[in-house]
Amino acid sequence: MVDILIIGAGPAGLTAAIYACRAEKSTLVLEAKSYGGQIINTPDIANYPVAPNISGFEFATTLYNQAKDLGAQFKFEKAVSIEDGEVKRVHTAQNTYEARAVILATGAENRKLGIEGEDTLVGKGVSYCATCDGNFFRKKDVAVAGGGNTAVEDALYLADLANTVYLIHRRDSFRADAALVSRLKAKENVHFVLNSNVTKLVAEGRLQAVEVTDKNTGEKTTLPIQGLFVAVGQVPENENFKSLVELDAGGYAVAGENCRTKTPGVFVAGDNRTKEVRQLVTAAADGAVAATEAIRFLGS
Ligand code: NAP
C-alpha cells in the first residue's frame, strides 16, 4: 500500500508526485500511455514562467526525471476503476493497487469530429498531432479543423512545412489568442475556411480530399488535401471514476481550487477538473494543491 496514488503522469500528476515525495509520502503514479500528457506534443512552450522556448518533450522528460529522482514509483498501466474505503483499491487490467489517498490527474484526450471514416483514416491522412505527423506532409496540401489555440498553433507549424494549409473553423471568430491568429493571417499559404464544417472525408485507402459545408449557405466545397489535422478540443478522461466524483455536463470532475472531490481522500488535478483556464501552468498548480490537500488528508 502507498500513501498517495496518482493516476496520470502529465504535468499535473508529475507535479503532485514531486510534492508528495518531498513530504516523504510513498507515491505511486499510474500512467496508461507515456509520461508527459498532452504537453509532450508541443514543439515550443512559450508561456511557462522562466522556461521560454523549451520543447514539450524536454519539459515533460525533466519533470518526469525530477519526480522519479525524488522517489516516485511509476507503473505504465491504465487505471480502470477505484473501490472506495479507508483504503482505496485502484484496479488496472493487470493489478490492484492500494492507497490511502488518490489524485486523479487523467487529463483529457482529443475530441473527434465524429464523421464517417475518421477512425479508419488515422495514420492514412487523419491526425490529431501536427507536431508528431506534420513531417509526413512536407510540400503537401493539408487542412486543420478547429478554432482554438491548438488549431491555430498547428496551422502555424504546418504552414512552414506544407504547400497549402486550410484552416477550417465552424465560426468566424476564434477561441485562439488574437496574437496567434494575427501571425497565422500573415502566412501566405494559409487559407481560412470559416463558418464551415468538415462533412465528409474522401478517401481511397488514404485521405484524398475533404468536403466542407458552409453553415450559413449550405454550399459544399471539396478541398483536395492529403492530410487533415483535427484540433477541436479535448474530452476529459473521467468516465472510469464517475461513481466517486461528480461530473459536470462536459464530463469534467467537479472540484474547487482545493481540488477536493465529493469523496474524501480523492482529489482531482489538471485538465480533467472543472476550471476556467486549462494551461500548463494551471495544471502544475493543481498538482501542487491536490498533493498538499492529500498530505493534509493523510495527517487528519
Ligand atoms: P479549445 O480551446 O476547446 O478549442 C476547440 C475548438 O474546436 C473551438 O474553436 C471549437 O469551436 C472547435 N470545435 C469543438 N468541437 C467541434 C466540432 N465537433 N466540430 C468542429 N469544431 C469544433 O481546444 P484547444 O485548442 O485544444 O485548447 C484546449 C486548451 O488548451 C485551451 O484552454 C487552450 O487555450 C489551451 N492551449 C494553449 C496553448 C498555448 O497557450 N500556447 C496551446 C494549445 C492549447 P468553437 O470555438 O465554435 O466552440
GROMACS .gro file of C-alpha atoms and ligand atoms in nm:
model
  348
    1MET     CA    1   0.000   0.000   0.000
    2VAL     CA    2   0.118   0.353  -0.078
    3ASP     CA    3   0.023   0.682   0.083
    4ILE     CA    4  -0.067   0.864  -0.237
    5LEU     CA    5  -0.155   0.707  -0.571
    6ILE     CA    6  -0.164   0.945  -0.865
    7ILE     CA    7  -0.345   0.850  -1.184
    8GLY     CA    8  -0.185   1.026  -1.479
    9ALA     CA    9   0.175   1.133  -1.547
   10GLY     CA   10   0.109   1.464  -1.719
   11PRO     CA   11   0.224   1.797  -1.572
   12ALA     CA   12  -0.046   1.786  -1.301
   13GLY     CA   13   0.027   1.429  -1.191
   14LEU     CA   14   0.405   1.469  -1.204
   15THR     CA   15   0.393   1.793  -1.005
   16ALA     CA   16   0.170   1.621  -0.749
   17ALA     CA   17   0.429   1.341  -0.730
   18ILE     CA   18   0.707   1.592  -0.657
   19TYR     CA   19   0.507   1.748  -0.373
   20ALA     CA   20   0.405   1.408  -0.232
   21CYS     CA   21   0.762   1.276  -0.238
   22ARG     CA   22   0.903   1.589  -0.081
   23ALA     CA   23   0.654   1.537   0.204
   24GLU     CA   24   0.803   1.186   0.239
   25LYS     CA   25   0.482   1.012   0.136
   26SER     CA   26   0.517   0.688  -0.055
   27THR     CA   27   0.396   0.774  -0.404
   28LEU     CA   28   0.289   0.562  -0.698
   29VAL     CA   29   0.199   0.710  -1.037
   30LEU     CA   30  -0.010   0.507  -1.282
   31GLU     CA   31   0.001   0.611  -1.647
   32ALA     CA   32  -0.185   0.449  -1.935
   33LYS     CA   33   0.037   0.581  -2.214
   34SER     CA   34   0.373   0.754  -2.176
   35TYR     CA   35   0.470   1.027  -1.929
   36GLY     CA   36   0.413   1.391  -2.019
   37GLY     CA   37   0.048   1.406  -2.122
   38GLN     CA   38  -0.056   1.641  -2.399
   39ILE     CA   39   0.232   1.884  -2.349
   40ILE     CA   40   0.473   1.631  -2.498
   41ASN     CA   41   0.331   1.717  -2.843
   42THR     CA   42   0.402   2.090  -2.815
   43PRO     CA   43   0.716   2.189  -3.008
   44ASP     CA   44   0.777   2.510  -2.820
   45ILE     CA   45   0.632   2.613  -2.483
   46ALA     CA   46   0.644   2.990  -2.492
   47ASN     CA   47   0.434   3.082  -2.190
   48TYR     CA   48   0.564   2.887  -1.890
   49PRO     CA   49   0.736   3.114  -1.636
   50VAL     CA   50   1.116   3.107  -1.655
   51ALA     CA   51   1.120   2.838  -1.925
   52PRO     CA   52   1.082   3.018  -2.257
   53ASN     CA   53   1.138   2.816  -2.574
   54ILE     CA   54   1.157   2.475  -2.413
   55SER     CA   55   1.004   2.185  -2.606
   56GLY     CA   56   0.716   1.987  -2.456
   57PHE     CA   57   0.929   1.673  -2.469
   58GLU     CA   58   1.217   1.833  -2.280
   59PHE     CA   59   0.979   1.984  -2.025
   60ALA     CA   60   0.797   1.654  -1.966
   61THR     CA   61   1.119   1.449  -1.950
   62THR     CA   62   1.277   1.686  -1.699
   63LEU     CA   63   0.962   1.681  -1.487
   64TYR     CA   64   0.937   1.300  -1.505
   65ASN     CA   65   1.301   1.258  -1.402
   66GLN     CA   66   1.255   1.507  -1.119
   67ALA     CA   67   0.963   1.306  -0.978
   68LYS     CA   68   1.149   0.976  -1.025
   69ASP     CA   69   1.466   1.107  -0.860
   70LEU     CA   70   1.262   1.218  -0.560
   71GLY     CA   71   1.135   0.860  -0.518
   72ALA     CA   72   0.806   0.838  -0.709
   73GLN     CA   73   0.731   0.488  -0.840
   74PHE     CA   74   0.579   0.453  -1.187
   75LYS     CA   75   0.365   0.180  -1.341
   76PHE     CA   76   0.256   0.213  -1.702
   77GLU     CA   77  -0.092   0.066  -1.661
   78LYS     CA   78  -0.437   0.212  -1.719
   79ALA     CA   79  -0.649   0.260  -1.407
   80VAL     CA   80  -0.995   0.130  -1.488
   81SER     CA   81  -1.178   0.165  -1.156
   82ILE     CA   82  -1.142   0.262  -0.792
   83GLU     CA   83  -1.305   0.094  -0.493
   84ASP     CA   84  -1.357   0.349  -0.219
   85GLY     CA   85  -1.296   0.290   0.151
   86GLU     CA   86  -1.045   0.389   0.413
   87VAL     CA   87  -0.802   0.214   0.182
   88LYS     CA   88  -0.870   0.292  -0.185
   89ARG     CA   89  -0.824   0.000  -0.421
   90VAL     CA   90  -0.726   0.107  -0.771
   91HIS     CA   91  -0.770  -0.157  -1.039
   92THR     CA   92  -0.582  -0.175  -1.366
   93ALA     CA   93  -0.622  -0.454  -1.623
   94GLN     CA   94  -0.318  -0.625  -1.469
   95ASN     CA   95  -0.313  -0.541  -1.097
   96THR     CA   96  -0.482  -0.387  -0.796
   97TYR     CA   97  -0.300  -0.118  -0.601
   98GLU     CA   98  -0.391   0.010  -0.255
   99ALA     CA   99  -0.354   0.369  -0.142
  100ARG     CA  100  -0.470   0.595   0.139
  101ALA     CA  101  -0.536   0.886  -0.096
  102VAL     CA  102  -0.581   0.912  -0.472
  103ILE     CA  103  -0.525   1.205  -0.709
  104LEU     CA  104  -0.699   1.188  -1.045
  105ALA     CA  105  -0.476   1.368  -1.295
  106THR     CA  106  -0.601   1.190  -1.604
  107GLY     CA  107  -0.620   1.497  -1.827
  108ALA     CA  108  -0.814   1.484  -2.148
  109GLU     CA  109  -0.800   1.312  -2.485
  110ASN     CA  110  -0.854   1.453  -2.832
  111ARG     CA  111  -1.212   1.516  -2.934
  112LYS     CA  112  -1.306   1.360  -3.265
  113LEU     CA  113  -1.506   1.522  -3.542
  114GLY     CA  114  -1.731   1.216  -3.542
  115ILE     CA  115  -1.754   1.177  -3.918
  116GLU     CA  116  -1.753   0.857  -4.118
  117GLY     CA  117  -1.408   0.713  -4.187
  118GLU     CA  118  -1.231   0.930  -3.925
  119ASP     CA  119  -1.114   0.633  -3.718
  120THR     CA  120  -1.001   0.415  -4.006
  121LEU     CA  121  -0.807   0.701  -4.171
  122VAL     CA  122  -0.591   0.772  -3.865
  123GLY     CA  123  -0.236   0.723  -3.994
  124LYS     CA  124  -0.367   0.742  -4.350
  125GLY     CA  125  -0.416   1.115  -4.369
  126VAL     CA  126  -0.607   1.193  -4.048
  127SER     CA  127  -0.402   1.304  -3.747
  128TYR     CA  128  -0.459   1.460  -3.406
  129CYS     CA  129  -0.100   1.574  -3.363
  130ALA     CA  130   0.060   1.817  -3.606
  131THR     CA  131   0.399   1.812  -3.440
  132CYS     CA  132   0.408   1.430  -3.445
  133ASP     CA  133   0.290   1.380  -3.802
  134GLY     CA  134   0.349   1.714  -3.978
  135ASN     CA  135   0.675   1.594  -4.133
  136PHE     CA  136   0.487   1.337  -4.342
  137PHE     CA  137   0.313   1.623  -4.520
  138ARG     CA  138   0.609   1.830  -4.638
  139LYS     CA  139   0.514   2.018  -4.957
  140LYS     CA  140   0.166   1.863  -4.950
  141ASP     CA  141  -0.175   2.025  -4.905
  142VAL     CA  142  -0.331   1.989  -4.563
  143ALA     CA  143  -0.616   2.121  -4.351
  144VAL     CA  144  -0.656   2.187  -3.981
  145ALA     CA  145  -1.003   2.171  -3.825
  146GLY     CA  146  -1.070   2.389  -3.518
  147GLY     CA  147  -1.050   2.746  -3.396
  148GLY     CA  148  -0.871   2.722  -3.060
  149ASN     CA  149  -0.505   2.771  -2.969
  150THR     CA  150  -0.418   2.416  -3.069
  151ALA     CA  151  -0.567   2.451  -3.418
  152VAL     CA  152  -0.401   2.787  -3.482
  153GLU     CA  153  -0.064   2.670  -3.345
  154ASP     CA  154  -0.090   2.355  -3.556
  155ALA     CA  155  -0.170   2.560  -3.866
  156LEU     CA  156   0.128   2.789  -3.796
  157TYR     CA  157   0.356   2.489  -3.758
  158LEU     CA  158   0.224   2.322  -4.073
  159ALA     CA  159   0.245   2.644  -4.277
  160ASP     CA  160   0.626   2.617  -4.262
  161LEU     CA  161   0.622   2.257  -4.387
  162ALA     CA  162   0.326   2.211  -4.615
  163ASN     CA  163   0.241   2.361  -4.951
  164THR     CA  164  -0.106   2.488  -4.859
  165VAL     CA  165  -0.285   2.488  -4.524
  166TYR     CA  166  -0.662   2.534  -4.495
  167LEU     CA  167  -0.790   2.631  -4.152
  168ILE     CA  168  -1.147   2.508  -4.130
  169HIS     CA  169  -1.344   2.656  -3.841
  170ARG     CA  170  -1.714   2.639  -3.767
  171ARG     CA  171  -1.738   3.009  -3.672
  172ASP     CA  172  -1.581   3.332  -3.799
  173SER     CA  173  -1.426   3.429  -3.467
  174PHE     CA  174  -1.162   3.237  -3.280
  175ARG     CA  175  -1.110   3.100  -2.933
  176ALA     CA  176  -0.736   3.116  -3.003
  177ASP     CA  177  -0.530   3.409  -2.875
  178ALA     CA  178  -0.555   3.711  -3.105
  179ALA     CA  179  -0.175   3.730  -3.141
  180LEU     CA  180  -0.163   3.374  -3.276
  181VAL     CA  181  -0.446   3.440  -3.521
  182SER     CA  182  -0.266   3.754  -3.647
  183ARG     CA  183   0.051   3.552  -3.706
  184LEU     CA  184  -0.148   3.294  -3.899
  185LYS     CA  185  -0.322   3.557  -4.111
  186ALA     CA  186   0.021   3.682  -4.220
  187LYS     CA  187   0.111   3.343  -4.372
  188GLU     CA  188   0.065   3.348  -4.746
  189ASN     CA  189  -0.001   2.976  -4.786
  190VAL     CA  190  -0.279   2.964  -4.524
  191HIS     CA  191  -0.642   2.991  -4.634
  192PHE     CA  192  -0.922   3.040  -4.384
  193VAL     CA  193  -1.241   2.842  -4.445
  194LEU     CA  194  -1.477   2.991  -4.188
  195ASN     CA  195  -1.835   2.922  -4.079
  196SER     CA  196  -1.776   2.575  -4.218
  197ASN     CA  197  -1.773   2.217  -4.100
  198VAL     CA  198  -1.592   1.916  -4.240
  199THR     CA  199  -1.881   1.699  -4.353
  200LYS     CA  200  -1.712   1.420  -4.547
  201LEU     CA  201  -1.375   1.251  -4.581
  202VAL     CA  202  -1.297   1.145  -4.937
  203ALA     CA  203  -1.052   0.856  -4.942
  204GLU     CA  204  -0.925   0.566  -5.144
  205GLY     CA  205  -0.703   0.387  -4.897
  206ARG     CA  206  -0.566   0.725  -4.791
  207LEU     CA  207  -0.732   1.063  -4.748
  208GLN     CA  208  -0.763   1.249  -5.077
  209ALA     CA  209  -0.998   1.536  -5.001
  210VAL     CA  210  -1.246   1.674  -4.752
  211GLU     CA  211  -1.590   1.808  -4.821
  212VAL     CA  212  -1.671   2.122  -4.623
  213THR     CA  213  -2.016   2.268  -4.584
  214ASP     CA  214  -2.077   2.638  -4.526
  215LYS     CA  215  -2.304   2.663  -4.221
  216ASN     CA  216  -2.482   2.972  -4.348
  217THR     CA  217  -2.536   2.894  -4.715
  218GLY     CA  218  -2.527   2.512  -4.712
  219GLU     CA  219  -2.281   2.527  -5.001
  220LYS     CA  220  -2.050   2.227  -5.021
  221THR     CA  221  -1.687   2.257  -5.138
  222THR     CA  222  -1.432   1.983  -5.189
  223LEU     CA  223  -1.077   2.063  -5.084
  224PRO     CA  224  -0.816   1.825  -5.227
  225ILE     CA  225  -0.576   1.756  -4.937
  226GLN     CA  226  -0.353   1.474  -4.823
  227GLY     CA  227  -0.367   1.549  -4.452
  228LEU     CA  228  -0.638   1.656  -4.209
  229PHE     CA  229  -0.528   1.763  -3.861
  230VAL     CA  230  -0.818   1.753  -3.618
  231ALA     CA  231  -0.778   2.005  -3.332
  232VAL     CA  232  -1.129   2.051  -3.197
  233GLY     CA  233  -1.054   2.036  -2.828
  234GLN     CA  234  -1.039   1.766  -2.569
  235VAL     CA  235  -1.268   1.535  -2.377
  236PRO     CA  236  -1.181   1.484  -2.009
  237GLU     CA  237  -1.091   1.129  -1.908
  238ASN     CA  238  -1.311   1.084  -1.601
  239GLU     CA  239  -1.559   0.818  -1.712
  240ASN     CA  240  -1.397   0.536  -1.514
  241PHE     CA  241  -1.425   0.729  -1.189
  242LYS     CA  242  -1.771   0.882  -1.211
  243SER     CA  243  -1.905   0.684  -0.915
  244LEU     CA  244  -1.659   0.872  -0.690
  245VAL     CA  245  -1.655   1.219  -0.843
  246GLU     CA  246  -1.932   1.444  -0.964
  247LEU     CA  247  -1.903   1.526  -1.334
  248ASP     CA  248  -2.036   1.843  -1.499
  249ALA     CA  249  -2.217   1.847  -1.834
  250GLY     CA  250  -1.885   1.845  -2.020
  251GLY     CA  251  -1.759   1.546  -1.822
  252TYR     CA  252  -1.513   1.748  -1.609
  253ALA     CA  253  -1.468   1.639  -1.245
  254VAL     CA  254  -1.629   1.897  -1.020
  255ALA     CA  255  -1.381   2.040  -0.768
  256GLY     CA  256  -1.289   2.386  -0.649
  257GLU     CA  257  -0.945   2.540  -0.621
  258ASN     CA  258  -0.866   2.298  -0.334
  259CYS     CA  259  -0.900   2.007  -0.578
  260ARG     CA  260  -1.122   1.811  -0.337
  261THR     CA  261  -1.394   1.592  -0.482
  262LYS     CA  262  -1.710   1.470  -0.312
  263THR     CA  263  -1.520   1.157  -0.196
  264PRO     CA  264  -1.285   1.212   0.100
  265GLY     CA  265  -0.932   1.118   0.002
  266VAL     CA  266  -0.995   1.151  -0.372
  267PHE     CA  267  -0.861   1.466  -0.536
  268VAL     CA  268  -0.856   1.589  -0.893
  269ALA     CA  269  -0.583   1.791  -1.063
  270GLY     CA  270  -0.528   1.931  -1.411
  271ASP     CA  271  -0.724   1.943  -1.735
  272ASN     CA  272  -0.991   1.694  -1.618
  273ARG     CA  273  -1.102   1.931  -1.337
  274THR     CA  274  -1.369   2.199  -1.371
  275LYS     CA  275  -1.176   2.524  -1.412
  276GLU     CA  276  -1.158   2.841  -1.615
  277VAL     CA  277  -0.807   2.818  -1.756
  278ARG     CA  278  -0.653   2.495  -1.883
  279GLN     CA  279  -0.287   2.568  -1.926
  280LEU     CA  280   0.041   2.402  -1.836
  281VAL     CA  281   0.092   2.643  -1.550
  282THR     CA  282  -0.253   2.577  -1.403
  283ALA     CA  283  -0.206   2.200  -1.440
  284ALA     CA  284   0.119   2.222  -1.243
  285ALA     CA  285  -0.051   2.444  -0.985
  286ASP     CA  286  -0.332   2.191  -0.947
  287GLY     CA  287  -0.078   1.915  -0.890
  288ALA     CA  288   0.079   2.112  -0.606
  289VAL     CA  289  -0.259   2.191  -0.449
  290ALA     CA  290  -0.401   1.839  -0.482
  291ALA     CA  291  -0.088   1.681  -0.331
  292THR     CA  292  -0.087   1.932  -0.045
  293GLU     CA  293  -0.453   1.857   0.024
  294ALA     CA  294  -0.385   1.481   0.006
  295ILE     CA  295  -0.094   1.519   0.252
  296ARG     CA  296  -0.327   1.712   0.487
  297PHE     CA  297  -0.592   1.442   0.449
  298LEU     CA  298  -0.341   1.172   0.544
  299GLY     CA  299  -0.242   1.367   0.852
  300SER     CA  300  -0.601   1.412   0.965
  301NAP     P1  301  -1.048   2.462  -2.739
  301NAP     O1  302  -0.990   2.588  -2.691
  301NAP     O2  303  -1.157   2.396  -2.663
  301NAP     O3  304  -1.096   2.486  -2.889
  301NAP     C1  305  -1.160   2.386  -2.960
  301NAP     C2  306  -1.200   2.443  -3.095
  301NAP     O4  307  -1.260   2.340  -3.172
  301NAP     C3  308  -1.301   2.556  -3.086
  301NAP     O5  309  -1.268   2.655  -3.179
  301NAP     C4  310  -1.432   2.488  -3.118
  301NAP     O6  311  -1.521   2.572  -3.187
  301NAP     C5  312  -1.390   2.379  -3.212
  301NAP     N1  313  -1.477   2.263  -3.202
  301NAP     C6  314  -1.516   2.194  -3.091
  301NAP     N2  315  -1.593   2.089  -3.125
  301NAP     C7  316  -1.604   2.091  -3.259
  301NAP     C8  317  -1.670   2.008  -3.352
  301NAP     N3  318  -1.740   1.899  -3.313
  301NAP     N4  319  -1.661   2.040  -3.484
  301NAP     C9  320  -1.589   2.147  -3.524
  301NAP     N5  321  -1.523   2.230  -3.441
  301NAP    C10  322  -1.532   2.202  -3.309
  301NAP     O7  323  -0.935   2.344  -2.755
  301NAP     P2  324  -0.778   2.355  -2.781
  301NAP     O8  325  -0.748   2.449  -2.891
  301NAP     O9  326  -0.731   2.215  -2.795
  301NAP    O10  327  -0.723   2.415  -2.646
  301NAP    C11  328  -0.751   2.350  -2.521
  301NAP    C12  329  -0.692   2.435  -2.406
  301NAP    O11  330  -0.550   2.433  -2.414
  301NAP    C13  331  -0.735   2.580  -2.417
  301NAP    O12  332  -0.752   2.633  -2.288
  301NAP    C14  333  -0.618   2.646  -2.485
  301NAP    O13  334  -0.605   2.783  -2.457
  301NAP    C15  335  -0.503   2.565  -2.427
  301NAP     N6  336  -0.388   2.570  -2.519
  301NAP    C16  337  -0.300   2.671  -2.501
  301NAP    C17  338  -0.190   2.682  -2.583
  301NAP    C18  339  -0.094   2.795  -2.560
  301NAP    O14  340  -0.119   2.876  -2.473
  301NAP     N7  341   0.014   2.805  -2.634
  301NAP    C19  342  -0.173   2.592  -2.690
  301NAP    C20  343  -0.267   2.492  -2.709
  301NAP    C21  344  -0.376   2.482  -2.623
  301NAP     P3  345  -1.598   2.692  -3.111
  301NAP    O15  346  -1.495   2.798  -3.090
  301NAP    O16  347  -1.706   2.729  -3.208
  301NAP    O17  348  -1.651   2.632  -2.986
   0.00000   0.00000   0.00000
